[in-house]
Amino acid sequence: MSTTIKAKLSRVLDKAEDPGETLDYSYQKQLENLQNVKKGIADVVTAKKRLQLQTDKQQQALVKLDTQARQALAAGNEELARVALERKTLIQNELQGLDAQIADLERQQQNLVDSEAKLRTKVEQFRTKKEVIKAQYNAAEAQVRISEAASGVGESMAEVGMAMQRAVDKTENMKARADAVAELEQAGTFGDMMELGSGKDDIDRQLEQLTSGTQVDAELARMKAELGQGSAPAGELGAGETAPGATQTAPSPQAQERDA
């Protein structure tokens, strides 16, 4: 869970990070470090100057005590001369300590100066590299924007091409449909389709044609019978009657015995 949150947070920070701003901030921090080193050098030099001033004062006191010891000895006051020499010895010891501290500060100063020079060189190198990286990043960023823009144009052109192809396909389909309608209309297919639309199927139409033909035949036969041109319809002749012109059939044996 923690790894997932860190990964998401890292992605968000990565998107929000501007490499140019990050490099400028790093350069600013290095300049601050350089300023701190210079301030350290100034502090060491100031401390050294204070010790040197103290050394000068002690040197003056040393000369004065030496002079006083000589004057006291010249005046025959050996005890006073001894006291002056004892103070001179103490001051000489203090001077040795001050000299050691000054030497130590000089070494620190030199180390800081060397460090400041190296750091200044690194900061300058970093500044040059930073500007190069920023220029490269800006160029790459511009290239990405150009590529994305070009890609967007390509996609738009592809969409336009696809739309045009769809229009061509629809036009061809419409033409084919128009030709098909004209051909069906010429073949009379629409009339059959209208009949089919009345609810009659093919069997109904055949039965109607058969019924119509039977009625016509019956009417024709009846008219022929009336005109003596054929047999009347079966339903209109009496029993034992033969239609005029009809062939007389021979009686059966049973009928011949009854008639005898």
Coordinates of N, CA and C in Angstrom, one line a residue, residues 143-260:
Q143 N 10.6 20.2 -29.5 CA 10.5 19.1 -30.5 C 9.3 18.2 -30.2
V144 N 9.1 18.0 -28.9 CA 7.9 17.2 -28.5 C 6.6 17.9 -28.9
R145 N 6.6 19.2 -28.6 CA 5.4 20.0 -29.0 C 5.1 19.9 -30.5
I146 N 6.2 20.1 -31.2 CA 6.1 20.1 -32.7 C 5.6 18.7 -33.2
S147 N 6.2 17.6 -32.6 CA 5.8 16.3 -33.0 C 4.4 16.0 -32.6
E148 N 4.0 16.5 -31.4 CA 2.6 16.2 -31.0 C 1.7 17.0 -31.9
A149 N 2.1 18.2 -32.3 CA 1.2 19.0 -33.2 C 1.1 18.3 -34.6
A150 N 2.3 17.9 -35.1 CA 2.3 17.2 -36.4 C 1.5 15.9 -36.3
S151 N 1.6 15.2 -35.2 CA 0.8 14.0 -35.0 C -0.7 14.3 -35.0
G152 N -1.1 15.4 -34.4 CA -2.5 15.8 -34.4 C -3.0 16.1 -35.8
V153 N -2.1 16.8 -36.6 CA -2.5 17.1 -38.0 C -2.7 15.8 -38.7
G154 N -1.8 14.8 -38.5 CA -1.9 13.5 -39.2 C -3.1 12.8 -38.9
E155 N -3.5 12.8 -37.6 CA -4.7 12.2 -37.2 C -5.9 12.8 -37.8
S156 N -5.9 14.2 -37.9 CA -7.0 14.9 -38.5 C -7.2 14.5 -39.9
M157 N -6.0 14.5 -40.6 CA -6.1 14.1 -42.0 C -6.6 12.7 -42.2
A158 N -6.2 11.8 -41.3 CA -6.6 10.4 -41.4 C -8.2 10.4 -41.2
E159 N -8.7 11.2 -40.3 CA -10.1 11.2 -40.0 C -10.8 11.7 -41.2
V160 N -10.3 12.8 -41.9 CA -10.9 13.3 -43.1 C -10.9 12.3 -44.2
G161 N -9.8 11.6 -44.3 CA -9.8 10.5 -45.3 C -10.8 9.4 -45.1
M162 N -10.9 9.0 -43.8 CA -11.9 8.0 -43.5 C -13.3 8.5 -43.8
A163 N -13.6 9.8 -43.4 CA -14.9 10.3 -43.7 C -15.2 10.4 -45.2
M164 N -14.2 10.7 -46.0 CA -14.4 10.8 -47.4 C -14.7 9.4 -48.0
Q165 N -13.9 8.4 -47.5 CA -14.1 7.0 -47.9 C -15.6 6.5 -47.6
R166 N -16.0 6.9 -46.4 CA -17.4 6.5 -46.0 C -18.4 7.1 -46.9
A167 N -18.2 8.4 -47.3 CA -19.1 9.1 -48.2 C -19.1 8.4 -49.6
V168 N -17.9 8.0 -50.0 CA -17.9 7.3 -51.3 C -18.6 6.0 -51.3
D169 N -18.4 5.3 -50.2 CA -19.1 4.0 -50.0 C -20.6 4.2 -50.0
K170 N -21.1 5.2 -49.3 CA -22.5 5.4 -49.2 C -23.1 5.8 -50.6
T171 N -22.3 6.6 -51.3 CA -22.8 7.0 -52.6 C -22.9 5.8 -53.6
E172 N -21.9 4.9 -53.5 CA -21.9 3.8 -54.4 C -23.1 2.8 -54.0
N173 N -23.3 2.7 -52.7 CA -24.5 1.9 -52.2 C -25.8 2.5 -52.7
M174 N -25.9 3.8 -52.6 CA -27.2 4.5 -53.1 C -27.4 4.3 -54.6
K175 N -26.3 4.4 -55.4 CA -26.4 4.2 -56.8 C -26.9 2.8 -57.1
A176 N -26.3 1.8 -56.4 CA -26.6 0.4 -56.6 C -28.1 0.1 -56.2
R177 N -28.5 0.8 -55.2 CA -29.9 0.6 -54.8 C -30.9 1.2 -55.8
A178 N -30.5 2.4 -56.3 CA -31.3 3.1 -57.3 C -31.5 2.2 -58.6
D179 N -30.3 1.6 -59.0 CA -30.4 0.7 -60.2 C -31.2 -0.5 -59.9
A180 N -31.1 -1.1 -58.7 CA -31.9 -2.2 -58.3 C -33.4 -1.9 -58.3
V181 N -33.8 -0.7 -57.8 CA -35.2 -0.3 -57.8 C -35.7 -0.1 -59.2
A182 N -34.9 0.5 -60.1 CA -35.3 0.7 -61.5 C -35.5 -0.7 -62.2
E183 N -34.6 -1.6 -61.9 CA -34.7 -3.0 -62.5 C -36.0 -3.7 -62.0
L184 N -36.3 -3.6 -60.8 CA -37.5 -4.3 -60.2 C -38.7 -3.6 -60.7
E185 N -38.7 -2.3 -60.8 CA -39.9 -1.6 -61.3 C -40.1 -2.0 -62.8
Q186 N -39.1 -2.1 -63.6 CA -39.2 -2.5 -65.0 C -39.7 -3.9 -65.1
A187 N -39.3 -4.8 -64.2 CA -39.8 -6.2 -64.2 C -41.2 -6.4 -63.6
G188 N -41.8 -5.4 -63.1 CA -43.1 -5.5 -62.5 C -43.2 -6.1 -61.2
T189 N -42.1 -6.2 -60.6 CA -42.0 -6.8 -59.3 C -42.8 -6.1 -58.2
F190 N -42.9 -4.8 -58.4 CA -43.6 -4.0 -57.4 C -45.1 -4.3 -57.4
G191 N -45.7 -4.7 -58.6 CA -47.1 -5.1 -58.6 C -47.3 -6.3 -57.8
D192 N -46.5 -7.3 -57.9 CA -46.6 -8.5 -57.1 C -46.4 -8.2 -55.7
M193 N -45.5 -7.3 -55.4 CA -45.3 -6.9 -54.0 C -46.5 -6.2 -53.4
M194 N -47.3 -5.5 -54.3 CA -48.5 -4.8 -53.8 C -49.5 -5.8 -53.5
E195 N -49.6 -6.9 -54.3 CA -50.6 -7.9 -54.0 C -50.2 -8.7 -52.8
L196 N -48.9 -8.9 -52.6 CA -48.5 -9.6 -51.4 C -48.8 -8.7 -50.2
G197 N -48.8 -7.4 -50.5 CA -49.1 -6.5 -49.4 C -50.6 -6.5 -49.0
S198 N -51.5 -7.1 -49.9 CA -52.9 -7.2 -49.5 C -53.2 -8.3 -48.6
G199 N -52.3 -9.1 -48.3 CA -52.5 -10.2 -47.3 C -52.6 -11.6 -48.0
K200 N -52.6 -11.6 -49.4 CA -52.8 -12.9 -50.1 C -51.4 -13.4 -50.4
D201 N -51.4 -14.8 -50.3 CA -50.1 -15.4 -50.7 C -50.3 -16.1 -52.0
D202 N -49.3 -16.8 -52.4 CA -49.2 -17.4 -53.7 C -50.3 -18.4 -53.9
I203 N -50.7 -19.2 -52.9 CA -51.7 -20.3 -53.0 C -53.1 -19.6 -53.2
D204 N -53.3 -18.5 -52.4 CA -54.6 -17.8 -52.6 C -54.8 -17.3 -54.0
R205 N -53.7 -16.8 -54.6 CA -53.9 -16.3 -56.0 C -54.2 -17.4 -56.9
Q206 N -53.5 -18.6 -56.8 CA -53.7 -19.7 -57.7 C -55.2 -20.3 -57.5
L207 N -55.7 -20.3 -56.3 CA -57.0 -20.8 -56.1 C -58.0 -19.8 -56.7
E208 N -57.8 -18.5 -56.6 CA -58.7 -17.6 -57.2 C -58.7 -17.7 -58.7
Q209 N -57.5 -17.9 -59.3 CA -57.4 -18.1 -60.7 C -58.2 -19.4 -61.2
L210 N -58.0 -20.5 -60.4 CA -58.7 -21.7 -60.7 C -60.2 -21.6 -60.6
T211 N -60.7 -20.9 -59.5 CA -62.1 -20.6 -59.4 C -62.7 -19.8 -60.5
S212 N -61.9 -18.8 -60.8 CA -62.3 -17.9 -61.9 C -62.4 -18.6 -63.2
G213 N -61.4 -19.5 -63.5 CA -61.4 -20.3 -64.7 C -62.6 -21.3 -64.8
T214 N -63.0 -21.9 -63.6 CA -64.1 -22.8 -63.6 C -65.4 -22.1 -63.8
Q215 N -65.6 -20.9 -63.2 CA -66.8 -20.2 -63.5 C -66.9 -19.8 -64.9
V216 N -65.8 -19.4 -65.5 CA -65.8 -19.0 -66.9 C -66.2 -20.2 -67.8
D217 N -65.7 -21.4 -67.5 CA -66.0 -22.6 -68.2 C -67.4 -23.0 -68.1
A218 N -68.0 -22.9 -66.9 CA -69.4 -23.2 -66.7 C -70.3 -22.2 -67.4
E219 N -70.0 -21.0 -67.4 CA -70.8 -20.0 -68.1 C -70.7 -20.2 -69.6
L220 N -69.5 -20.6 -70.1 CA -69.4 -20.8 -71.5 C -70.1 -22.0 -71.9
A221 N -70.1 -23.1 -71.1 CA -70.9 -24.3 -71.4 C -72.4 -24.1 -71.4
R222 N -72.8 -23.3 -70.4 CA -74.3 -23.0 -70.4 C -74.7 -22.2 -71.6
M223 N -73.9 -21.2 -72.0 CA -74.3 -20.5 -73.2 C -74.3 -21.3 -74.4
K224 N -73.3 -22.2 -74.5 CA -73.3 -23.1 -75.7 C -74.5 -24.0 -75.7
A225 N -75.0 -24.5 -74.5 CA -76.2 -25.3 -74.5 C -77.4 -24.6 -74.9
E226 N -77.5 -23.3 -74.5 CA -78.6 -22.5 -74.9 C -78.6 -22.3 -76.5
L227 N -77.5 -22.2 -77.0 CA -77.3 -22.0 -78.4 C -77.3 -23.3 -79.2
G228 N -77.3 -24.4 -78.5 CA -77.3 -25.7 -79.1 C -75.9 -26.1 -79.6
Q229 N -74.9 -25.5 -79.0 CA -73.6 -25.8 -79.5 C -72.8 -26.7 -78.6
G230 N -73.5 -27.1 -77.5 CA -72.7 -28.0 -76.6 C -73.7 -28.4 -75.5
S231 N -73.2 -29.2 -74.6 CA -74.0 -29.7 -73.4 C -74.1 -28.6 -72.4
A232 N -75.3 -28.6 -71.8 CA -75.5 -27.6 -70.7 C -74.8 -28.1 -69.5
P233 N -74.7 -27.2 -68.7 CA -74.0 -27.7 -67.4 C -74.9 -28.7 -66.7
A234 N -74.2 -29.6 -66.1 CA -74.8 -30.8 -65.5 C -75.9 -30.4 -64.6
G235 N -75.9 -29.4 -63.9 CA -76.9 -29.0 -62.9 C -78.1 -28.5 -63.5
E236 N -78.2 -28.1 -64.9 CA -79.3 -27.5 -65.5 C -80.1 -28.5 -66.4
L237 N -79.7 -29.8 -66.7 CA -80.4 -30.8 -67.5 C -81.3 -31.6 -66.6
G238 N -82.5 -32.1 -67.2 CA -83.4 -32.9 -66.5 C -83.0 -34.4 -66.5
A239 N -83.7 -35.2 -65.7 CA -83.3 -36.6 -65.7 C -83.6 -37.3 -67.0
G240 N -82.8 -38.1 -67.5 CA -83.0 -38.8 -68.8 C -82.8 -37.9 -70.0
E241 N -82.6 -36.6 -69.8 CA -82.4 -35.7 -70.9 C -80.9 -35.7 -71.3
T242 N -80.8 -35.5 -72.6 CA -79.5 -35.5 -73.1 C -79.3 -34.2 -73.8
A243 N -78.3 -33.6 -73.6 CA -78.1 -32.4 -74.2 C -78.0 -32.5 -75.7
P244 N -78.5 -31.5 -76.4 CA -78.5 -31.6 -77.9 C -77.0 -31.8 -78.4
G245 N -77.0 -32.8 -79.3 CA -75.6 -33.0 -79.8 C -74.8 -33.9 -79.0
A246 N -75.4 -34.3 -77.8 CA -74.6 -35.2 -76.9 C -74.6 -36.6 -77.4
T247 N -73.7 -37.4 -77.3 CA -73.6 -38.8 -77.7 C -74.5 -39.6 -76.8
Q248 N -75.5 -40.5 -77.5 CA -76.4 -41.4 -76.7 C -75.7 -42.6 -76.3
T249 N -75.8 -43.0 -75.1 CA -75.1 -44.2 -74.6 C -76.1 -45.3 -74.6
A250 N -75.6 -46.6 -74.9 CA -76.4 -47.8 -74.9 C -76.9 -48.2 -73.6
P251 N -78.3 -48.7 -73.6 CA -78.9 -49.1 -72.3 C -78.2 -50.3 -71.7
S252 N -78.4 -50.4 -70.5 CA -77.8 -51.6 -69.8 C -78.6 -52.8 -70.0
P253 N -78.2 -54.1 -69.8 CA -79.0 -55.3 -69.9 C -80.2 -55.3 -69.0
Q254 N -80.1 -54.8 -67.9 CA -81.3 -54.8 -67.0 C -82.4 -53.9 -67.5
A255 N -82.0 -52.8 -68.2 CA -83.0 -51.9 -68.7 C -83.6 -52.5 -69.9
Q256 N -82.9 -53.3 -70.8 CA -83.5 -54.0 -71.9 C -84.5 -55.0 -71.5
E257 N -84.3 -55.9 -70.4 CA -85.2 -56.8 -69.9 C -86.5 -56.2 -69.4
R258 N -86.4 -55.0 -68.7 CA -87.6 -54.3 -68.2 C -88.4 -53.8 -69.3
D259 N -87.7 -53.3 -70.4 CA -88.5 -52.7 -71.5 C -89.2 -53.8 -72.2
A260 N -88.7 -55.2 -72.4 CA -89.3 -56.3 -73.0 C -90.5 -56.7 -72.2

